[in-house]
Each structure stands twice: as C-alpha cells, then as structure tokens.
Amino acid sequence: LAMASSEQRTVLFAAAACGVALYGLSRLLLRPAPGARRRLQFVPWKLVDVAAKAGNSGILAVDCKHPHLPCLTHHKTKEEQMPPKNLRGDTSSDMVLNALQQQSTILTSASAVTCNHFDVDAFVSVWSAMNPDQAIRNQAVLRRCAHIGDFRELDLSLPGAALGLKAACWLNTVERRLFSRPFEDSDEDKWPYFLERGRFDSFLAGPEACRDDW
C-alpha cells in the first residue's frame, strides 16, 4: 500500500469503506423486525465459542447452558441466566414454544440457535426455533413429544400425545439405526440429517409412511 500511487490508494480506501458499509447493512438487514417471528439458523456447538466471544452473536442456546449466551433451558443454571418466569416449562421445548407464542424478544432478537447435545427435547427445541410457524401449528404434538422423550411419561388423554409418542419413537429409532444410541457417540452428524428441510415436517404430516420406525 505504501508503494501504491495516490489514485490507487484512493481506490483501495474507497473499496474498503464500501465493504464496511455493506457489512453493516447486511447486519442490519439480518436483524428481525420488532415482534417478527423468524426462522433461526442452526450453529453447531463447536463453532459457538468463536462467535460468542465476538459479542452480539445473536445465538440462542436451547436445552443447555452457555456462560455468554441467552438460554432457553430447563437444565439448572444461574438464576440470572434462567428464562423469564412466563416462559418456563417442564421441558426446554415448552420454553421455546412459550417464547414463540408470546413472541418474546429472546427469540425475536436472535438470528441463530445451538445446542450441545442431541436428544428428543433438544431436537424439538432447535427445530421449533428454526420452524416457528410449523411449530406453533403443531405445538401440542411437539410438547408431548419432548415430554415423552425426556421423562418417559405418557398420558394418551392429552392433546397431541398419540402423535407425540410416534414422533419420539421415530426420532430414537432413526437416531439409533443411522448413527448411534443417544449420548453414545458424537452428535455432529445427527443435526444436519434431522434438521434437513422438510424431513420432520413430512413425518408430522404422514407418520404412517414411517410406521416401521416407530
């Protein structure tokens, strides 16, 4: 740069300024409108710390704890990191669905979601944050699915319980058949498979097509 002509330096500085302006604009456009219900992107756990240390990462942690990120989790954590009382529930999925229902700023201010493990409640929490409209339409099923998956409790008289049971069984069966048993191995390959656009939606719309897996 020191050897460049004054005209070349002017062009380089203008290009740099343009790049900074475009980056700032992209960050602004990525921010959700106040009260908007938006689809969050998934960030693998192994990449979270780098983004979190950069500050204002926009990442929400669900069904787990992180010292530098907002969390929606039923796991025990510091009181200051606990979700607001009006969002709390038995499962982390309950909390995400409550936040969606209330259009809580903990979701509307986020642009991405992450989790440090894969299980039924973790998946339902992440999938709901990524697919808010479908989650709201299927929330009774999703709440039962997460409850069955985490607590192994079933009450078929509750709304959504029958399909919620099938969904929990399908998730466990496919996880074990294609990857590994829960917590037996790395979860990195599970997330892309189960979060593939349309895969879980298709199951919810037509579980009989997957009957062999539940």
mmCIF file of C-alpha atoms in Angstrom, residues 1-208:
data_model
loop_
_atom_site.group_PDB
_atom_site.id
_atom_site.type_symbol
_atom_site.label_atom_id
_atom_site.label_comp_id
_atom_site.label_asym_id
_atom_site.label_seq_id
_atom_site.Cartn_x
_atom_site.Cartn_y
_atom_site.Cartn_z
ATOM 1 C CA LEU A 1 0.000 0.000 0.000
ATOM 2 C CA ALA A 2 2.921 2.344 0.755
ATOM 3 C CA MET A 3 4.233 1.879 -2.811
ATOM 4 C CA ALA A 4 0.841 2.466 -4.443
ATOM 5 C CA SER A 5 0.061 5.721 -6.199
ATOM 6 C CA SER A 6 -2.274 8.251 -4.625
ATOM 7 C CA GLU A 7 -5.012 7.246 -7.083
ATOM 8 C CA GLN A 8 -4.534 3.555 -6.249
ATOM 9 C CA ARG A 9 -4.678 4.308 -2.532
ATOM 10 C CA THR A 10 -7.883 6.287 -3.036
ATOM 11 C CA VAL A 11 -9.456 3.346 -4.856
ATOM 12 C CA LEU A 12 -8.334 0.883 -2.174
ATOM 13 C CA PHE A 13 -9.655 3.021 0.674
ATOM 14 C CA ALA A 14 -12.963 3.536 -1.156
ATOM 15 C CA ALA A 15 -13.306 -0.215 -1.698
ATOM 16 C CA ALA A 16 -12.595 -0.876 1.989
ATOM 17 C CA ALA A 17 -15.137 1.730 3.064
ATOM 18 C CA CYS A 18 -17.702 0.210 0.713
ATOM 19 C CA GLY A 19 -17.019 -3.224 2.186
ATOM 20 C CA VAL A 20 -17.535 -1.957 5.744
ATOM 21 C CA ALA A 21 -20.765 -0.218 4.729
ATOM 22 C CA LEU A 22 -22.104 -3.343 3.018
ATOM 23 C CA TYR A 23 -21.211 -5.470 6.058
ATOM 24 C CA GLY A 24 -23.043 -3.044 8.344
ATOM 25 C CA LEU A 25 -26.047 -3.062 6.035
ATOM 26 C CA SER A 26 -26.094 -6.864 5.933
ATOM 27 C CA ARG A 27 -26.076 -6.993 9.745
ATOM 28 C CA LEU A 28 -28.935 -4.503 9.838
ATOM 29 C CA LEU A 29 -30.987 -6.465 7.305
ATOM 30 C CA LEU A 30 -30.412 -9.671 9.252
ATOM 31 C CA ARG A 31 -31.983 -8.178 12.359
ATOM 32 C CA PRO A 32 -35.605 -9.274 12.730
ATOM 33 C CA ALA A 33 -38.320 -6.645 12.663
ATOM 34 C CA PRO A 34 -39.745 -5.930 16.145
ATOM 35 C CA GLY A 35 -42.156 -8.689 17.075
ATOM 36 C CA ALA A 36 -41.436 -10.701 13.932
ATOM 37 C CA ARG A 37 -41.482 -14.490 14.078
ATOM 38 C CA ARG A 38 -38.432 -15.521 12.087
ATOM 39 C CA ARG A 39 -36.634 -18.741 11.252
ATOM 40 C CA LEU A 40 -33.374 -19.084 13.151
ATOM 41 C CA GLN A 41 -30.320 -20.710 11.600
ATOM 42 C CA PHE A 42 -28.547 -23.624 13.264
ATOM 43 C CA VAL A 43 -24.979 -23.157 14.501
ATOM 44 C CA PRO A 44 -23.026 -26.307 15.513
ATOM 45 C CA TRP A 45 -21.870 -26.227 19.105
ATOM 46 C CA LYS A 46 -18.192 -26.468 18.163
ATOM 47 C CA LEU A 47 -18.442 -23.088 16.411
ATOM 48 C CA VAL A 48 -20.327 -21.284 19.161
ATOM 49 C CA ASP A 49 -17.454 -20.063 21.334
ATOM 50 C CA VAL A 50 -15.754 -18.213 18.500
ATOM 51 C CA ALA A 51 -18.989 -16.405 17.647
ATOM 52 C CA ALA A 52 -19.924 -15.777 21.285
ATOM 53 C CA LYS A 53 -16.560 -14.187 22.118
ATOM 54 C CA ALA A 54 -17.029 -11.783 19.225
ATOM 55 C CA GLY A 55 -20.010 -10.334 21.093
ATOM 56 C CA ASN A 56 -23.603 -9.723 19.931
ATOM 57 C CA SER A 57 -23.539 -13.054 18.112
ATOM 58 C CA GLY A 58 -27.321 -13.362 18.015
ATOM 59 C CA ILE A 59 -27.066 -17.038 19.024
ATOM 60 C CA LEU A 60 -29.632 -18.574 21.385
ATOM 61 C CA ALA A 61 -28.694 -21.736 23.324
ATOM 62 C CA VAL A 62 -31.543 -24.183 23.936
ATOM 63 C CA ASP A 63 -31.749 -27.229 26.232
ATOM 64 C CA CYS A 64 -28.257 -26.461 27.529
ATOM 65 C CA LYS A 65 -26.212 -23.790 29.297
ATOM 66 C CA HIS A 66 -23.622 -21.368 27.956
ATOM 67 C CA PRO A 67 -21.873 -18.674 30.012
ATOM 68 C CA HIS A 68 -22.097 -15.978 27.341
ATOM 69 C CA LEU A 69 -25.347 -16.687 25.505
ATOM 70 C CA PRO A 70 -29.046 -16.266 26.307
ATOM 71 C CA CYS A 71 -30.558 -19.649 27.113
ATOM 72 C CA LEU A 72 -33.944 -21.344 26.971
ATOM 73 C CA THR A 73 -33.364 -24.460 29.022
ATOM 74 C CA HIS A 74 -34.945 -26.479 31.793
ATOM 75 C CA HIS A 75 -31.474 -27.512 32.959
ATOM 76 C CA LYS A 76 -30.420 -25.988 36.253
ATOM 77 C CA THR A 77 -28.427 -22.799 35.755
ATOM 78 C CA LYS A 78 -27.689 -19.487 37.454
ATOM 79 C CA GLU A 79 -30.821 -17.531 38.302
ATOM 80 C CA GLU A 80 -29.689 -14.576 36.176
ATOM 81 C CA GLN A 81 -29.457 -16.924 33.185
ATOM 82 C CA MET A 82 -32.839 -18.522 33.763
ATOM 83 C CA PRO A 83 -35.547 -17.657 31.246
ATOM 84 C CA PRO A 84 -38.281 -15.253 32.404
ATOM 85 C CA LYS A 85 -40.862 -16.991 34.589
ATOM 86 C CA ASN A 86 -43.596 -16.548 31.991
ATOM 87 C CA LEU A 87 -41.595 -18.687 29.544
ATOM 88 C CA ARG A 88 -40.614 -21.534 31.846
ATOM 89 C CA GLY A 89 -41.961 -25.047 31.420
ATOM 90 C CA ASP A 90 -41.227 -28.697 32.148
ATOM 91 C CA THR A 91 -39.090 -29.123 29.033
ATOM 92 C CA SER A 92 -36.880 -26.810 27.035
ATOM 93 C CA SER A 93 -39.277 -27.324 24.129
ATOM 94 C CA ASP A 94 -42.073 -25.911 26.309
ATOM 95 C CA MET A 95 -39.948 -22.809 26.827
ATOM 96 C CA VAL A 96 -39.199 -22.327 23.130
ATOM 97 C CA LEU A 97 -42.867 -22.797 22.236
ATOM 98 C CA ASN A 98 -43.935 -20.399 25.000
ATOM 99 C CA ALA A 99 -41.450 -17.849 23.643
ATOM 100 C CA LEU A 100 -42.852 -18.327 20.133
ATOM 101 C CA GLN A 101 -46.418 -17.924 21.354
ATOM 102 C CA GLN A 102 -45.563 -14.735 23.209
ATOM 103 C CA GLN A 103 -43.150 -13.507 20.517
ATOM 104 C CA SER A 104 -40.599 -13.000 23.254
ATOM 105 C CA THR A 105 -37.586 -10.810 22.499
ATOM 106 C CA ILE A 106 -35.308 -13.703 23.481
ATOM 107 C CA LEU A 107 -36.335 -15.197 20.113
ATOM 108 C CA THR A 108 -37.103 -12.122 18.046
ATOM 109 C CA SER A 109 -33.659 -10.701 18.840
ATOM 110 C CA ALA A 110 -31.879 -13.947 17.883
ATOM 111 C CA SER A 111 -30.651 -14.969 14.453
ATOM 112 C CA ALA A 112 -29.310 -18.451 15.239
ATOM 113 C CA VAL A 113 -29.830 -21.360 17.617
ATOM 114 C CA THR A 114 -27.494 -24.006 19.032
ATOM 115 C CA CYS A 115 -27.392 -26.951 21.436
ATOM 116 C CA ASN A 116 -24.538 -29.007 22.909
ATOM 117 C CA HIS A 117 -26.206 -32.432 22.535
ATOM 118 C CA PHE A 118 -28.817 -34.312 20.557
ATOM 119 C CA ASP A 119 -31.877 -35.865 22.150
ATOM 120 C CA VAL A 120 -35.627 -35.558 21.655
ATOM 121 C CA ASP A 121 -36.124 -32.400 23.718
ATOM 122 C CA ALA A 122 -33.022 -30.778 22.228
ATOM 123 C CA PHE A 123 -34.166 -31.560 18.687
ATOM 124 C CA VAL A 124 -37.711 -30.307 19.222
ATOM 125 C CA SER A 125 -36.356 -27.112 20.806
ATOM 126 C CA VAL A 126 -33.992 -26.406 17.908
ATOM 127 C CA TRP A 127 -36.470 -27.425 15.196
ATOM 128 C CA SER A 128 -39.166 -25.204 16.697
ATOM 129 C CA ALA A 129 -36.851 -22.193 16.763
ATOM 130 C CA MET A 130 -35.939 -22.856 13.129
ATOM 131 C CA ASN A 131 -39.507 -23.527 12.001
ATOM 132 C CA PRO A 132 -41.680 -21.220 14.113
ATOM 133 C CA ASP A 133 -44.875 -21.284 12.035
ATOM 134 C CA GLN A 134 -44.922 -25.080 11.765
ATOM 135 C CA ALA A 135 -44.055 -25.336 15.456
ATOM 136 C CA ILE A 136 -46.989 -23.174 16.509
ATOM 137 C CA ARG A 137 -49.365 -25.244 14.335
ATOM 138 C CA ASN A 138 -48.066 -28.500 15.856
ATOM 139 C CA GLN A 139 -47.282 -27.318 19.364
ATOM 140 C CA ALA A 140 -49.489 -29.824 21.211
ATOM 141 C CA VAL A 141 -47.685 -32.700 19.454
ATOM 142 C CA LEU A 142 -44.260 -31.148 19.979
ATOM 143 C CA ARG A 143 -44.835 -30.534 23.689
ATOM 144 C CA ARG A 144 -45.894 -34.159 24.207
ATOM 145 C CA CYS A 145 -43.025 -35.459 22.065
ATOM 146 C CA ALA A 146 -40.425 -33.588 24.138
ATOM 147 C CA HIS A 147 -42.046 -34.615 27.432
ATOM 148 C CA ILE A 148 -42.137 -38.278 26.428
ATOM 149 C CA GLY A 149 -38.567 -38.146 25.160
ATOM 150 C CA ASP A 150 -37.130 -36.537 28.298
ATOM 151 C CA PHE A 151 -39.275 -38.001 31.074
ATOM 152 C CA ARG A 152 -40.611 -41.245 29.544
ATOM 153 C CA GLU A 153 -44.081 -40.292 30.775
ATOM 154 C CA LEU A 154 -47.187 -40.845 28.643
ATOM 155 C CA ASP A 155 -50.797 -39.760 29.060
ATOM 156 C CA LEU A 156 -52.738 -40.561 25.886
ATOM 157 C CA SER A 157 -55.658 -38.433 27.059
ATOM 158 C CA LEU A 158 -53.630 -35.259 26.470
ATOM 159 C CA PRO A 159 -53.906 -33.438 23.128
ATOM 160 C CA GLY A 160 -51.148 -34.442 20.736
ATOM 161 C CA ALA A 161 -49.984 -37.373 22.855
ATOM 162 C CA ALA A 162 -50.561 -40.150 20.277
ATOM 163 C CA LEU A 163 -48.579 -38.438 17.512
ATOM 164 C CA GLY A 164 -46.091 -37.092 20.050
ATOM 165 C CA LEU A 165 -45.338 -40.683 21.099
ATOM 166 C CA LYS A 166 -44.836 -41.731 17.476
ATOM 167 C CA ALA A 167 -42.528 -38.775 16.861
ATOM 168 C CA ALA A 168 -40.389 -39.529 19.933
ATOM 169 C CA CYS A 169 -40.119 -43.198 18.934
ATOM 170 C CA TRP A 170 -39.281 -42.263 15.326
ATOM 171 C CA LEU A 171 -36.511 -39.912 16.444
ATOM 172 C CA ASN A 172 -34.992 -42.506 18.798
ATOM 173 C CA THR A 173 -35.240 -45.358 16.284
ATOM 174 C CA VAL A 174 -33.763 -43.479 13.328
ATOM 175 C CA GLU A 175 -31.032 -41.985 15.519
ATOM 176 C CA ARG A 176 -30.004 -45.438 16.717
ATOM 177 C CA ARG A 177 -30.275 -47.090 13.281
ATOM 178 C CA LEU A 178 -28.384 -44.489 11.255
ATOM 179 C CA PHE A 179 -26.000 -43.056 13.836
ATOM 180 C CA SER A 180 -25.663 -44.238 17.440
ATOM 181 C CA ARG A 181 -27.645 -44.556 20.613
ATOM 182 C CA PRO A 182 -28.253 -41.287 22.495
ATOM 183 C CA PHE A 183 -25.072 -39.933 24.128
ATOM 184 C CA GLU A 184 -23.055 -42.921 22.855
ATOM 185 C CA ASP A 185 -21.076 -41.030 20.219
ATOM 186 C CA SER A 186 -20.649 -37.604 18.629
ATOM 187 C CA ASP A 187 -23.857 -35.806 17.680
ATOM 188 C CA GLU A 188 -22.367 -33.696 14.895
ATOM 189 C CA ASP A 189 -23.745 -35.817 12.042
ATOM 190 C CA LYS A 190 -27.207 -36.145 13.574
ATOM 191 C CA TRP A 191 -28.160 -32.486 13.409
ATOM 192 C CA PRO A 192 -27.811 -31.980 9.627
ATOM 193 C CA TYR A 193 -29.797 -35.147 8.955
ATOM 194 C CA PHE A 194 -32.739 -34.488 11.238
ATOM 195 C CA LEU A 195 -32.819 -30.742 10.515
ATOM 196 C CA GLU A 196 -32.884 -31.214 6.747
ATOM 197 C CA ARG A 197 -35.669 -29.027 5.368
ATOM 198 C CA GLY A 198 -38.927 -30.948 5.175
ATOM 199 C CA ARG A 199 -37.797 -34.174 6.863
ATOM 200 C CA PHE A 200 -39.575 -33.743 10.209
ATOM 201 C CA ASP A 201 -42.420 -31.817 8.572
ATOM 202 C CA SER A 202 -43.055 -34.843 6.367
ATOM 203 C CA PHE A 203 -43.147 -37.135 9.360
ATOM 204 C CA LEU A 204 -45.658 -34.944 11.181
ATOM 205 C CA ALA A 205 -47.853 -34.780 8.078
ATOM 206 C CA GLY A 206 -47.726 -38.512 7.336
ATOM 207 C CA PRO A 207 -46.395 -40.664 10.185
ATOM 208 C CA GLU A 208 -47.894 -43.842 8.716
#
